[in-house]
Amino acid sequence: MKLTVSLGFWQDRPAEEALRTAQAADELGYPEVWVGEMATYDAFALATAIGSTTSRIALTIGPLAVAVRDPMMIAMGAASVADLAGRPVRVALGTSSPLVVERWHGRPHAGSTKALSEAVDALRPLLDGAKSDHPRSQGYRLRLPAPHSDLTVAAFGPAAVRIASRADRMVLNLITPASAARLIADLRALTGTTRVAAWVTAAADPDQAAIEQIRRAIVGYLAAPGYGEMFAEAGFPDVVDYARTRPHPRDLLTAIPDKLLESVALLGDSIDSRLAEYAAAGVDEVAIVPVSTETDPGGAQTLRALAALNSESVERT
């Protein structure tokens, strides 16, 4: 199974550590880094900075929110990074959340699934250098060299899986191996060619700061439709029920057991066996999201440990 790296954008850490993570991934020989965006760096700007401070690592930009960025903007941004960085650039798309789309950007989140489907169709010719001829973009052609980017679709529900079946790759985020297996089975009923990646948070030597960082990242998902059912299935229905009473986040944090974190993360001595579970579920690629703490800024130590583990696995096979 292929190992790549995704930037964490941890809210309790300095924003520039994302660049440190990418540089460590490049130095350690990881083939690809995923460059998303949250509340700090613009994804295209950060990807360009990564390209200028690393030597070889390929770049996947996104998932980008299709309700916020239209196909023409995405194609122009991808071509810009590929040209300026001199590096292969892939594009990932997603629907994001109502918080980001509606409250931060003032755009409607309703209809995001349709926008995701349309973005896949509109971006294919644009990224290959053809003139756009789609309701989402008409008459534009890249003036820069076409990046010929692969397309990835972030999926969790059935509609997104159907859209992902028309892409080169589907990515799953915050997912248990059991849930990943079901989504991949749905995908394989539609196509045998779309690759599957899973973003999985990792800490090779987790101290309390790392555990708390993961716990804070999970708290907002426990009550969410689909995610709550996933955590309930993983053995934590009481935590999900409590989360859906809408307690104060501080109180909910204290109710999340460490075992729940282990259901969706790679931690310490269990990393090797957990990677095997994702592989058995049909995941082709695990994108490591390294925890970043005072003792492991940028997650470089975790990336080093996972690179060594992966090398040992290759040698054994």
PDB file of C-alpha atoms in Angstrom:
ATOM      1  CA  MET A   1       0.000   0.000   0.000  1.00  0.00           C
ATOM      2  CA  LYS A   2       1.283   3.427  -0.995  1.00  0.00           C
ATOM      3  CA  LEU A   3       2.026   5.962   1.757  1.00  0.00           C
ATOM      4  CA  THR A   4       1.725   9.681   1.047  1.00  0.00           C
ATOM      5  CA  VAL A   5       1.438  12.733   3.324  1.00  0.00           C
ATOM      6  CA  SER A   6      -1.340  15.235   3.980  1.00  0.00           C
ATOM      7  CA  LEU A   7      -0.783  18.534   5.783  1.00  0.00           C
ATOM      8  CA  GLY A   8      -2.513  18.748   9.150  1.00  0.00           C
ATOM      9  CA  PHE A   9      -3.290  22.464   9.625  1.00  0.00           C
ATOM     10  CA  TRP A  10      -3.544  21.978  13.387  1.00  0.00           C
ATOM     11  CA  GLN A  11      -5.259  24.991  14.921  1.00  0.00           C
ATOM     12  CA  ASP A  12      -3.116  24.894  18.058  1.00  0.00           C
ATOM     13  CA  ARG A  13       0.165  25.003  16.140  1.00  0.00           C
ATOM     14  CA  PRO A  14       1.946  27.695  14.064  1.00  0.00           C
ATOM     15  CA  ALA A  15       0.652  27.784  10.478  1.00  0.00           C
ATOM     16  CA  GLU A  16       4.162  27.598   8.993  1.00  0.00           C
ATOM     17  CA  GLU A  17       4.591  24.059  10.353  1.00  0.00           C
ATOM     18  CA  ALA A  18       2.597  22.883   7.326  1.00  0.00           C
ATOM     19  CA  LEU A  19       5.591  23.837   5.188  1.00  0.00           C
ATOM     20  CA  ARG A  20       7.899  21.980   7.566  1.00  0.00           C
ATOM     21  CA  THR A  21       5.744  18.857   7.192  1.00  0.00           C
ATOM     22  CA  ALA A  22       5.978  19.029   3.397  1.00  0.00           C
ATOM     23  CA  GLN A  23       9.740  19.526   3.483  1.00  0.00           C
ATOM     24  CA  ALA A  24      10.176  16.523   5.783  1.00  0.00           C
ATOM     25  CA  ALA A  25       7.994  14.405   3.483  1.00  0.00           C
ATOM     26  CA  ASP A  26      10.148  15.384   0.520  1.00  0.00           C
ATOM     27  CA  GLU A  27      13.414  14.651   2.323  1.00  0.00           C
ATOM     28  CA  LEU A  28      12.136  11.248   3.467  1.00  0.00           C
ATOM     29  CA  GLY A  29      11.157  10.200  -0.052  1.00  0.00           C
ATOM     30  CA  TYR A  30       7.365  10.271   0.174  1.00  0.00           C
ATOM     31  CA  PRO A  31       6.011  10.503  -3.388  1.00  0.00           C
ATOM     32  CA  GLU A  32       3.194  12.996  -2.825  1.00  0.00           C
ATOM     33  CA  VAL A  33       1.893  15.651  -0.445  1.00  0.00           C
ATOM     34  CA  TRP A  34      -1.737  16.750  -0.206  1.00  0.00           C
ATOM     35  CA  VAL A  35      -2.145  20.521   0.192  1.00  0.00           C
ATOM     36  CA  GLY A  36      -5.604  21.432   1.422  1.00  0.00           C
ATOM     37  CA  GLU A  37      -6.794  24.625   3.025  1.00  0.00           C
ATOM     38  CA  MET A  38      -8.610  25.584   6.193  1.00  0.00           C
ATOM     39  CA  ALA A  39      -8.322  28.998   7.792  1.00  0.00           C
ATOM     40  CA  THR A  40      -4.690  29.924   7.129  1.00  0.00           C
ATOM     41  CA  TYR A  41      -2.884  29.576   3.801  1.00  0.00           C
ATOM     42  CA  ASP A  42      -4.512  29.637   0.399  1.00  0.00           C
ATOM     43  CA  ALA A  43      -3.908  26.154  -1.048  1.00  0.00           C
ATOM     44  CA  PHE A  44      -2.383  27.336  -4.329  1.00  0.00           C
ATOM     45  CA  ALA A  45      -0.062  29.781  -2.571  1.00  0.00           C
ATOM     46  CA  LEU A  46       1.115  27.129  -0.119  1.00  0.00           C
ATOM     47  CA  ALA A  47       1.598  24.559  -2.882  1.00  0.00           C
ATOM     48  CA  THR A  48       3.774  27.039  -4.788  1.00  0.00           C
ATOM     49  CA  ALA A  49       5.835  27.669  -1.656  1.00  0.00           C
ATOM     50  CA  ILE A  50       6.245  23.926  -1.150  1.00  0.00           C
ATOM     51  CA  GLY A  51       7.352  23.525  -4.750  1.00  0.00           C
ATOM     52  CA  SER A  52      10.004  26.197  -4.296  1.00  0.00           C
ATOM     53  CA  THR A  53      11.435  24.687  -1.090  1.00  0.00           C
ATOM     54  CA  THR A  54      11.388  20.970  -1.952  1.00  0.00           C
ATOM     55  CA  SER A  55      13.125  18.990  -4.655  1.00  0.00           C
ATOM     56  CA  ARG A  56      10.831  16.334  -6.067  1.00  0.00           C
ATOM     57  CA  ILE A  57       7.584  15.601  -4.212  1.00  0.00           C
ATOM     58  CA  ALA A  58       4.377  15.690  -6.299  1.00  0.00           C
ATOM     59  CA  LEU A  59       1.532  17.957  -5.196  1.00  0.00           C
ATOM     60  CA  THR A  60      -2.164  17.256  -4.790  1.00  0.00           C
ATOM     61  CA  ILE A  61      -4.106  20.461  -4.171  1.00  0.00           C
ATOM     62  CA  GLY A  62      -7.315  20.079  -2.217  1.00  0.00           C
ATOM     63  CA  PRO A  63      -9.911  18.893  -1.623  1.00  0.00           C
ATOM     64  CA  LEU A  64     -11.091  22.293  -2.812  1.00  0.00           C
ATOM     65  CA  ALA A  65     -14.667  23.343  -2.019  1.00  0.00           C
ATOM     66  CA  VAL A  66     -16.574  23.348  -5.314  1.00  0.00           C
ATOM     67  CA  ALA A  67     -19.187  25.746  -3.941  1.00  0.00           C
ATOM     68  CA  VAL A  68     -16.426  28.302  -3.391  1.00  0.00           C
ATOM     69  CA  ARG A  69     -13.948  27.720  -6.242  1.00  0.00           C
ATOM     70  CA  ASP A  70     -15.318  27.365  -9.763  1.00  0.00           C
ATOM     71  CA  PRO A  71     -13.705  25.084 -12.397  1.00  0.00           C
ATOM     72  CA  MET A  72     -11.961  27.925 -14.242  1.00  0.00           C
ATOM     73  CA  MET A  73     -10.324  29.155 -11.008  1.00  0.00           C
ATOM     74  CA  ILE A  74      -9.243  25.625 -10.092  1.00  0.00           C
ATOM     75  CA  ALA A  75      -7.753  24.910 -13.537  1.00  0.00           C
ATOM     76  CA  MET A  76      -5.904  28.224 -13.615  1.00  0.00           C
ATOM     77  CA  GLY A  77      -4.604  27.672 -10.087  1.00  0.00           C
ATOM     78  CA  ALA A  78      -3.392  24.142 -10.819  1.00  0.00           C
ATOM     79  CA  ALA A  79      -1.660  25.268 -14.022  1.00  0.00           C
ATOM     80  CA  SER A  80      -0.069  28.175 -12.148  1.00  0.00           C
ATOM     81  CA  VAL A  81       1.405  25.913  -9.459  1.00  0.00           C
ATOM     82  CA  ALA A  82       2.612  23.339 -11.996  1.00  0.00           C
ATOM     83  CA  ASP A  83       4.326  26.051 -14.043  1.00  0.00           C
ATOM     84  CA  LEU A  84       5.867  27.941 -11.122  1.00  0.00           C
ATOM     85  CA  ALA A  85       6.882  24.868  -9.125  1.00  0.00           C
ATOM     86  CA  GLY A  86       7.912  22.709 -12.077  1.00  0.00           C
ATOM     87  CA  ARG A  87       6.179  19.784 -10.421  1.00  0.00           C
ATOM     88  CA  PRO A  88       3.300  17.393 -11.206  1.00  0.00           C
ATOM     89  CA  VAL A  89       0.056  18.773  -9.768  1.00  0.00           C
ATOM     90  CA  ARG A  90      -3.100  16.809  -9.061  1.00  0.00           C
ATOM     91  CA  VAL A  91      -6.466  18.278  -8.089  1.00  0.00           C
ATOM     92  CA  ALA A  92      -8.850  17.094  -5.364  1.00  0.00           C
ATOM     93  CA  LEU A  93     -12.451  18.259  -5.057  1.00  0.00           C
ATOM     94  CA  GLY A  94     -14.993  18.164  -2.250  1.00  0.00           C
ATOM     95  CA  THR A  95     -18.172  19.771  -0.956  1.00  0.00           C
ATOM     96  CA  SER A  96     -16.698  21.084   2.327  1.00  0.00           C
ATOM     97  CA  SER A  97     -19.100  22.027   5.147  1.00  0.00           C
ATOM     98  CA  PRO A  98     -21.921  24.531   5.667  1.00  0.00           C
ATOM     99  CA  LEU A  99     -19.693  26.381   8.151  1.00  0.00           C
ATOM    100  CA  VAL A 100     -17.013  27.025   5.553  1.00  0.00           C
ATOM    101  CA  VAL A 101     -19.243  27.545   2.542  1.00  0.00           C
ATOM    102  CA  GLU A 102     -22.157  29.449   4.042  1.00  0.00           C
ATOM    103  CA  ARG A 103     -20.746  31.268   7.057  1.00  0.00           C
ATOM    104  CA  TRP A 104     -17.164  31.936   5.942  1.00  0.00           C
ATOM    105  CA  HIS A 105     -17.772  32.497   2.231  1.00  0.00           C
ATOM    106  CA  GLY A 106     -21.416  33.528   2.185  1.00  0.00           C
ATOM    107  CA  ARG A 107     -22.264  31.000  -0.528  1.00  0.00           C
ATOM    108  CA  PRO A 108     -25.120  28.467  -0.484  1.00  0.00           C
ATOM    109  CA  HIS A 109     -24.077  24.941   0.509  1.00  0.00           C
ATOM    110  CA  ALA A 110     -27.291  23.477  -0.883  1.00  0.00           C
ATOM    111  CA  GLY A 111     -26.614  21.959  -4.286  1.00  0.00           C
ATOM    112  CA  SER A 112     -22.971  21.163  -3.489  1.00  0.00           C
ATOM    113  CA  THR A 113     -23.336  17.570  -4.663  1.00  0.00           C
ATOM    114  CA  LYS A 114     -24.539  18.765  -8.074  1.00  0.00           C
ATOM    115  CA  ALA A 115     -21.695  21.302  -8.164  1.00  0.00           C
ATOM    116  CA  LEU A 116     -19.224  18.496  -7.387  1.00  0.00           C
ATOM    117  CA  SER A 117     -20.509  16.407 -10.283  1.00  0.00           C
ATOM    118  CA  GLU A 118     -20.402  19.370 -12.646  1.00  0.00           C
ATOM    119  CA  ALA A 119     -16.888  20.315 -11.534  1.00  0.00           C
ATOM    120  CA  VAL A 120     -15.564  16.855 -12.453  1.00  0.00           C
ATOM    121  CA  ASP A 121     -17.055  17.163 -15.945  1.00  0.00           C
ATOM    122  CA  ALA A 122     -15.944  20.761 -16.477  1.00  0.00           C
ATOM    123  CA  LEU A 123     -12.392  20.298 -15.210  1.00  0.00           C
ATOM    124  CA  ARG A 124     -11.426  17.332 -17.384  1.00  0.00           C
ATOM    125  CA  PRO A 125     -11.050  19.324 -20.631  1.00  0.00           C
ATOM    126  CA  LEU A 126      -9.806  22.464 -18.881  1.00  0.00           C
ATOM    127  CA  LEU A 127      -6.927  20.641 -17.175  1.00  0.00           C
ATOM    128  CA  ASP A 128      -6.007  19.040 -20.514  1.00  0.00           C
ATOM    129  CA  GLY A 129      -5.779  22.448 -22.205  1.00  0.00           C
ATOM    130  CA  ALA A 130      -9.062  22.388 -24.125  1.00  0.00           C
ATOM    131  CA  LYS A 131     -11.499  25.285 -24.307  1.00  0.00           C
ATOM    132  CA  SER A 132     -14.250  24.996 -21.741  1.00  0.00           C
ATOM    133  CA  ASP A 133     -17.750  24.244 -23.002  1.00  0.00           C
ATOM    134  CA  HIS A 134     -19.809  23.533 -19.895  1.00  0.00           C
ATOM    135  CA  PRO A 135     -22.506  25.454 -18.008  1.00  0.00           C
ATOM    136  CA  ARG A 136     -20.020  25.991 -15.171  1.00  0.00           C
ATOM    137  CA  SER A 137     -17.380  27.483 -17.518  1.00  0.00           C
ATOM    138  CA  GLN A 138     -17.643  28.495 -21.151  1.00  0.00           C
ATOM    139  CA  GLY A 139     -14.988  29.770 -23.530  1.00  0.00           C
ATOM    140  CA  TYR A 140     -11.913  29.709 -21.271  1.00  0.00           C
ATOM    141  CA  ARG A 141      -8.672  27.997 -22.236  1.00  0.00           C
ATOM    142  CA  LEU A 142      -5.494  27.845 -20.188  1.00  0.00           C
ATOM    143  CA  ARG A 143      -2.765  30.207 -21.361  1.00  0.00           C
ATOM    144  CA  LEU A 144      -0.198  28.251 -19.342  1.00  0.00           C
ATOM    145  CA  PRO A 145       0.899  24.699 -20.188  1.00  0.00           C
ATOM    146  CA  ALA A 146      -1.885  22.253 -19.351  1.00  0.00           C
ATOM    147  CA  PRO A 147      -1.094  20.337 -16.132  1.00  0.00           C
ATOM    148  CA  HIS A 148      -3.080  17.226 -17.233  1.00  0.00           C
ATOM    149  CA  SER A 149      -3.972  16.759 -13.573  1.00  0.00           C
ATOM    150  CA  ASP A 150      -5.558  13.643 -12.140  1.00  0.00           C
ATOM    151  CA  LEU A 151      -8.858  14.325 -10.404  1.00  0.00           C
ATOM    152  CA  THR A 152      -9.669  13.115  -6.891  1.00  0.00           C
ATOM    153  CA  VAL A 153     -13.103  13.342  -5.255  1.00  0.00           C
ATOM    154  CA  ALA A 154     -13.604  13.391  -1.482  1.00  0.00           C
ATOM    155  CA  ALA A 155     -16.447  11.037  -0.593  1.00  0.00           C
ATOM    156  CA  PHE A 156     -18.398   9.812   2.402  1.00  0.00           C
ATOM    157  CA  GLY A 157     -21.991   9.296   1.239  1.00  0.00           C
ATOM    158  CA  PRO A 158     -23.457   7.354  -1.707  1.00  0.00           C
ATOM    159  CA  ALA A 159     -23.842  10.367  -4.026  1.00  0.00           C
ATOM    160  CA  ALA A 160     -20.204  11.391  -3.660  1.00  0.00           C
ATOM    161  CA  VAL A 161     -19.082   7.794  -4.225  1.00  0.00           C
ATOM    162  CA  ARG A 162     -20.995   7.748  -7.513  1.00  0.00           C
ATOM    163  CA  ILE A 163     -19.268  10.959  -8.567  1.00  0.00           C
ATOM    164  CA  ALA A 164     -15.888   9.597  -7.445  1.00  0.00           C
ATOM    165  CA  SER A 165     -16.392   6.611  -9.746  1.00  0.00           C
ATOM    166  CA  ARG A 166     -15.840   9.039 -12.652  1.00  0.00           C
ATOM    167  CA  ALA A 167     -12.618  10.392 -11.136  1.00  0.00           C
ATOM    168  CA  ASP A 168      -9.103   8.984 -10.984  1.00  0.00           C
ATOM    169  CA  ARG A 169      -9.130   8.639  -7.222  1.00  0.00           C
ATOM    170  CA  MET A 170     -11.531   8.737  -4.276  1.00  0.00           C
ATOM    171  CA  VAL A 171     -10.337  10.038  -0.916  1.00  0.00           C
ATOM    172  CA  LEU A 172     -11.863   9.176   2.453  1.00  0.00           C
ATOM    173  CA  ASN A 173     -11.212  11.252   5.564  1.00  0.00           C
ATOM    174  CA  LEU A 174     -11.597  10.284   9.234  1.00  0.00           C
ATOM    175  CA  ILE A 175     -12.704   6.775   8.440  1.00  0.00           C
ATOM    176  CA  THR A 176     -12.600   3.415  10.187  1.00  0.00           C
ATOM    177  CA  PRO A 177     -11.402   0.432   8.131  1.00  0.00           C
ATOM    178  CA  ALA A 178     -14.889  -1.096   8.351  1.00  0.00           C
ATOM    179  CA  SER A 179     -16.569   2.010   6.947  1.00  0.00           C
ATOM    180  CA  ALA A 180     -13.861   2.327   4.307  1.00  0.00           C
ATOM    181  CA  ALA A 181     -14.542  -1.258   3.204  1.00  0.00           C
ATOM    182  CA  ARG A 182     -18.248  -0.529   2.661  1.00  0.00           C
ATOM    183  CA  LEU A 183     -17.620   2.646   0.669  1.00  0.00           C
ATOM    184  CA  ILE A 184     -15.002   0.886  -1.430  1.00  0.00           C
ATOM    185  CA  ALA A 185     -17.414  -1.974  -2.100  1.00  0.00           C
ATOM    186  CA  ASP A 186     -19.945   0.596  -3.333  1.00  0.00           C
ATOM    187  CA  LEU A 187     -17.255   2.134  -5.541  1.00  0.00           C
ATOM    188  CA  ARG A 188     -16.158  -1.226  -6.934  1.00  0.00           C
ATOM    189  CA  ALA A 189     -19.760  -1.973  -7.924  1.00  0.00           C
ATOM    190  CA  LEU A 190     -19.454   1.034 -10.231  1.00  0.00           C
ATOM    191  CA  THR A 191     -15.832   0.872 -11.397  1.00  0.00           C
ATOM    192  CA  GLY A 192     -12.672  -1.113 -10.915  1.00  0.00           C
ATOM    193  CA  THR A 193     -10.273   1.627 -11.960  1.00  0.00           C
ATOM    194  CA  THR A 194     -10.727   4.507  -9.488  1.00  0.00           C
ATOM    195  CA  ARG A 195      -8.000   4.355  -6.863  1.00  0.00           C
ATOM    196  CA  VAL A 196      -8.805   4.866  -3.178  1.00  0.00           C
ATOM    197  CA  ALA A 197      -6.880   6.968  -0.680  1.00  0.00           C
ATOM    198  CA  ALA A 198      -7.612   7.481   3.019  1.00  0.00           C
ATOM    199  CA  TRP A 199      -6.390  10.380   5.111  1.00  0.00           C
ATOM    200  CA  VAL A 200      -5.388   8.938   8.489  1.00  0.00           C
ATOM    201  CA  THR A 201      -3.981  10.917  11.416  1.00  0.00           C
ATOM    202  CA  ALA A 202      -0.798   9.415  12.841  1.00  0.00           C
ATOM    203  CA  ALA A 203       1.501   9.752  15.839  1.00  0.00           C
ATOM    204  CA  ALA A 204       4.410   7.327  16.022  1.00  0.00           C
ATOM    205  CA  ASP A 205       5.203   8.078  19.672  1.00  0.00           C
ATOM    206  CA  PRO A 206       2.016   9.686  20.990  1.00  0.00           C
ATOM    207  CA  ASP A 207       2.399  11.779  24.130  1.00  0.00           C
ATOM    208  CA  GLN A 208      -0.538  13.416  25.880  1.00  0.00           C
ATOM    209  CA  ALA A 209      -0.286  16.526  23.688  1.00  0.00           C
ATOM    210  CA  ALA A 210      -0.641  14.369  20.557  1.00  0.00           C
ATOM    211  CA  ILE A 211      -3.612  12.480  21.996  1.00  0.00           C
ATOM    212  CA  GLU A 212      -5.368  15.715  22.937  1.00  0.00           C
ATOM    213  CA  GLN A 213      -4.715  17.184  19.494  1.00  0.00           C
ATOM    214  CA  ILE A 214      -6.422  14.218  17.839  1.00  0.00           C
ATOM    215  CA  ARG A 215      -9.260  14.329  20.368  1.00  0.00           C
ATOM    216  CA  ARG A 216      -9.938  18.000  19.547  1.00  0.00           C
ATOM    217  CA  ALA A 217      -9.924  17.219  15.820  1.00  0.00           C
ATOM    218  CA  ILE A 218     -12.571  14.513  16.245  1.00  0.00           C
ATOM    219  CA  VAL A 219     -14.980  16.275  18.607  1.00  0.00           C
ATOM    220  CA  GLY A 220     -16.846  18.152  15.859  1.00  0.00           C
ATOM    221  CA  TYR A 221     -17.617  14.959  13.923  1.00  0.00           C
ATOM    222  CA  LEU A 222     -19.222  12.846  16.647  1.00  0.00           C
ATOM    223  CA  ALA A 223     -22.734  14.233  16.235  1.00  0.00           C
ATOM    224  CA  ALA A 224     -22.590  14.589  12.459  1.00  0.00           C
ATOM    225  CA  PRO A 225     -24.842  12.369  10.313  1.00  0.00           C
ATOM    226  CA  GLY A 226     -22.919   9.369   9.047  1.00  0.00           C
ATOM    227  CA  TYR A 227     -19.898   9.984  11.230  1.00  0.00           C
ATOM    228  CA  GLY A 228     -21.886   9.440  14.398  1.00  0.00           C
ATOM    229  CA  GLU A 229     -23.182   6.129  13.087  1.00  0.00           C
ATOM    230  CA  MET A 230     -19.620   5.150  12.132  1.00  0.00           C
ATOM    231  CA  PHE A 231     -18.329   5.804  15.657  1.00  0.00           C
ATOM    232  CA  ALA A 232     -21.341   4.021  17.151  1.00  0.00           C
ATOM    233  CA  GLU A 233     -20.585   0.972  15.018  1.00  0.00           C
ATOM    234  CA  ALA A 234     -16.963   1.138  16.161  1.00  0.00           C
ATOM    235  CA  GLY A 235     -18.192   0.597  19.724  1.00  0.00           C
ATOM    236  CA  PHE A 236     -18.934   4.072  21.046  1.00  0.00           C
ATOM    237  CA  PRO A 237     -22.729   4.604  20.827  1.00  0.00           C
ATOM    238  CA  ASP A 238     -22.870   6.239  24.270  1.00  0.00           C
ATOM    239  CA  VAL A 239     -20.367   8.906  23.221  1.00  0.00           C
ATOM    240  CA  VAL A 240     -22.334   9.613  20.044  1.00  0.00           C
ATOM    241  CA  ASP A 241     -25.624   9.826  21.950  1.00  0.00           C
ATOM    242  CA  TYR A 242     -24.036  12.272  24.376  1.00  0.00           C
ATOM    243  CA  ALA A 243     -22.571  14.348  21.539  1.00  0.00           C
ATOM    244  CA  ARG A 244     -26.045  14.656  20.003  1.00  0.00           C
ATOM    245  CA  THR A 245     -27.364  16.281  23.185  1.00  0.00           C
ATOM    246  CA  ARG A 246     -25.114  19.213  22.175  1.00  0.00           C
ATOM    247  CA  PRO A 247     -23.023  19.480  25.355  1.00  0.00           C
ATOM    248  CA  HIS A 248     -20.339  22.118  25.729  1.00  0.00           C
ATOM    249  CA  PRO A 249     -17.312  21.045  23.607  1.00  0.00           C
ATOM    250  CA  ARG A 250     -15.174  21.028  26.758  1.00  0.00           C
ATOM    251  CA  ASP A 251     -17.471  18.470  28.359  1.00  0.00           C
ATOM    252  CA  LEU A 252     -17.636  16.369  25.215  1.00  0.00           C
ATOM    253  CA  LEU A 253     -13.846  16.303  24.969  1.00  0.00           C
ATOM    254  CA  THR A 254     -13.573  14.727  28.399  1.00  0.00           C
ATOM    255  CA  ALA A 255     -16.095  12.062  27.371  1.00  0.00           C
ATOM    256  CA  ILE A 256     -14.082  10.819  24.372  1.00  0.00           C
ATOM    257  CA  PRO A 257     -12.022   7.742  25.336  1.00  0.00           C
ATOM    258  CA  ASP A 258      -8.602   7.093  23.856  1.00  0.00           C
ATOM    259  CA  LYS A 259      -9.946   3.896  22.288  1.00  0.00           C
ATOM    260  CA  LEU A 260     -12.255   5.958  20.083  1.00  0.00           C
ATOM    261  CA  LEU A 261      -9.238   7.823  18.707  1.00  0.00           C
ATOM    262  CA  GLU A 262      -7.573   4.529  17.862  1.00  0.00           C
ATOM    263  CA  SER A 263     -10.517   3.593  15.621  1.00  0.00           C
ATOM    264  CA  VAL A 264      -9.607   6.311  13.083  1.00  0.00           C
ATOM    265  CA  ALA A 265      -5.902   6.994  13.742  1.00  0.00           C
ATOM    266  CA  LEU A 266      -2.481   5.349  13.580  1.00  0.00           C
ATOM    267  CA  LEU A 267      -0.950   5.395  17.048  1.00  0.00           C
ATOM    268  CA  GLY A 268       2.284   3.960  18.432  1.00  0.00           C
ATOM    269  CA  ASP A 269       2.820   0.218  18.394  1.00  0.00           C
ATOM    270  CA  SER A 270      -0.464  -0.507  16.588  1.00  0.00           C
ATOM    271  CA  ILE A 271       0.463   1.386  13.413  1.00  0.00           C
ATOM    272  CA  ASP A 272       1.610  -1.652  11.429  1.00  0.00           C
ATOM    273  CA  SER A 273      -1.502  -3.692  12.189  1.00  0.00           C
ATOM    274  CA  ARG A 274      -3.796  -0.721  11.558  1.00  0.00           C
ATOM    275  CA  LEU A 275      -2.218  -0.114   8.152  1.00  0.00           C
ATOM    276  CA  ALA A 276      -2.880  -3.767   7.374  1.00  0.00           C
ATOM    277  CA  GLU A 277      -6.563  -3.247   8.243  1.00  0.00           C
ATOM    278  CA  TYR A 278      -6.854  -0.340   5.806  1.00  0.00           C
ATOM    279  CA  ALA A 279      -5.127  -2.395   3.125  1.00  0.00           C
ATOM    280  CA  ALA A 280      -7.501  -5.300   3.748  1.00  0.00           C
ATOM    281  CA  ALA A 281     -10.425  -2.880   3.395  1.00  0.00           C
ATOM    282  CA  GLY A 282      -9.263  -2.080  -0.137  1.00  0.00           C
ATOM    283  CA  VAL A 283      -7.451   1.219   0.479  1.00  0.00           C
ATOM    284  CA  ASP A 284      -4.708   1.716  -2.121  1.00  0.00           C
ATOM    285  CA  GLU A 285      -3.049   4.696  -0.448  1.00  0.00           C
ATOM    286  CA  VAL A 286      -2.878   6.005   3.107  1.00  0.00           C
ATOM    287  CA  ALA A 287      -2.186   9.725   3.280  1.00  0.00           C
ATOM    288  CA  ILE A 288      -0.552  10.216   6.656  1.00  0.00           C
ATOM    289  CA  VAL A 289      -1.704  13.303   8.553  1.00  0.00           C
ATOM    290  CA  PRO A 290       1.104  13.624  11.125  1.00  0.00           C
ATOM    291  CA  VAL A 291       0.315  15.086  14.516  1.00  0.00           C
ATOM    292  CA  SER A 292       2.368  18.208  15.232  1.00  0.00           C
ATOM    293  CA  THR A 293       3.422  18.990  18.811  1.00  0.00           C
ATOM    294  CA  GLU A 294       6.205  20.702  20.728  1.00  0.00           C
ATOM    295  CA  THR A 295       8.117  17.415  20.841  1.00  0.00           C
ATOM    296  CA  ASP A 296       7.504  16.669  17.149  1.00  0.00           C
ATOM    297  CA  PRO A 297       6.944  19.958  15.289  1.00  0.00           C
ATOM    298  CA  GLY A 298       5.557  19.379  11.823  1.00  0.00           C
ATOM    299  CA  GLY A 299       5.295  15.649  12.554  1.00  0.00           C
ATOM    300  CA  ALA A 300       8.757  14.958  11.131  1.00  0.00           C
ATOM    301  CA  GLN A 301       9.506  12.182  13.629  1.00  0.00           C
ATOM    302  CA  THR A 302       6.241  10.444  12.842  1.00  0.00           C
ATOM    303  CA  LEU A 303       6.916  10.685   9.107  1.00  0.00           C
ATOM    304  CA  ARG A 304      10.409   9.258   9.638  1.00  0.00           C
ATOM    305  CA  ALA A 305       9.038   6.325  11.636  1.00  0.00           C
ATOM    306  CA  LEU A 306       6.338   5.557   9.051  1.00  0.00           C
ATOM    307  CA  ALA A 307       8.858   5.764   6.198  1.00  0.00           C
ATOM    308  CA  ALA A 308      11.093   3.259   7.983  1.00  0.00           C
ATOM    309  CA  LEU A 309       8.136   0.976   8.704  1.00  0.00           C
ATOM    310  CA  ASN A 310       7.036   1.092   5.082  1.00  0.00           C
ATOM    311  CA  SER A 311      10.553   0.305   3.912  1.00  0.00           C
ATOM    312  CA  GLU A 312      10.683  -2.736   6.212  1.00  0.00           C
ATOM    313  CA  SER A 313       7.313  -3.924   4.877  1.00  0.00           C
ATOM    314  CA  VAL A 314       8.534  -3.645   1.277  1.00  0.00           C
ATOM    315  CA  GLU A 315      11.648  -5.633   2.133  1.00  0.00           C
ATOM    316  CA  ARG A 316       9.571  -8.372   3.796  1.00  0.00           C
ATOM    317  CA  THR A 317       7.395  -8.734   0.701  1.00  0.00           C
TER     318      THR A 317
END
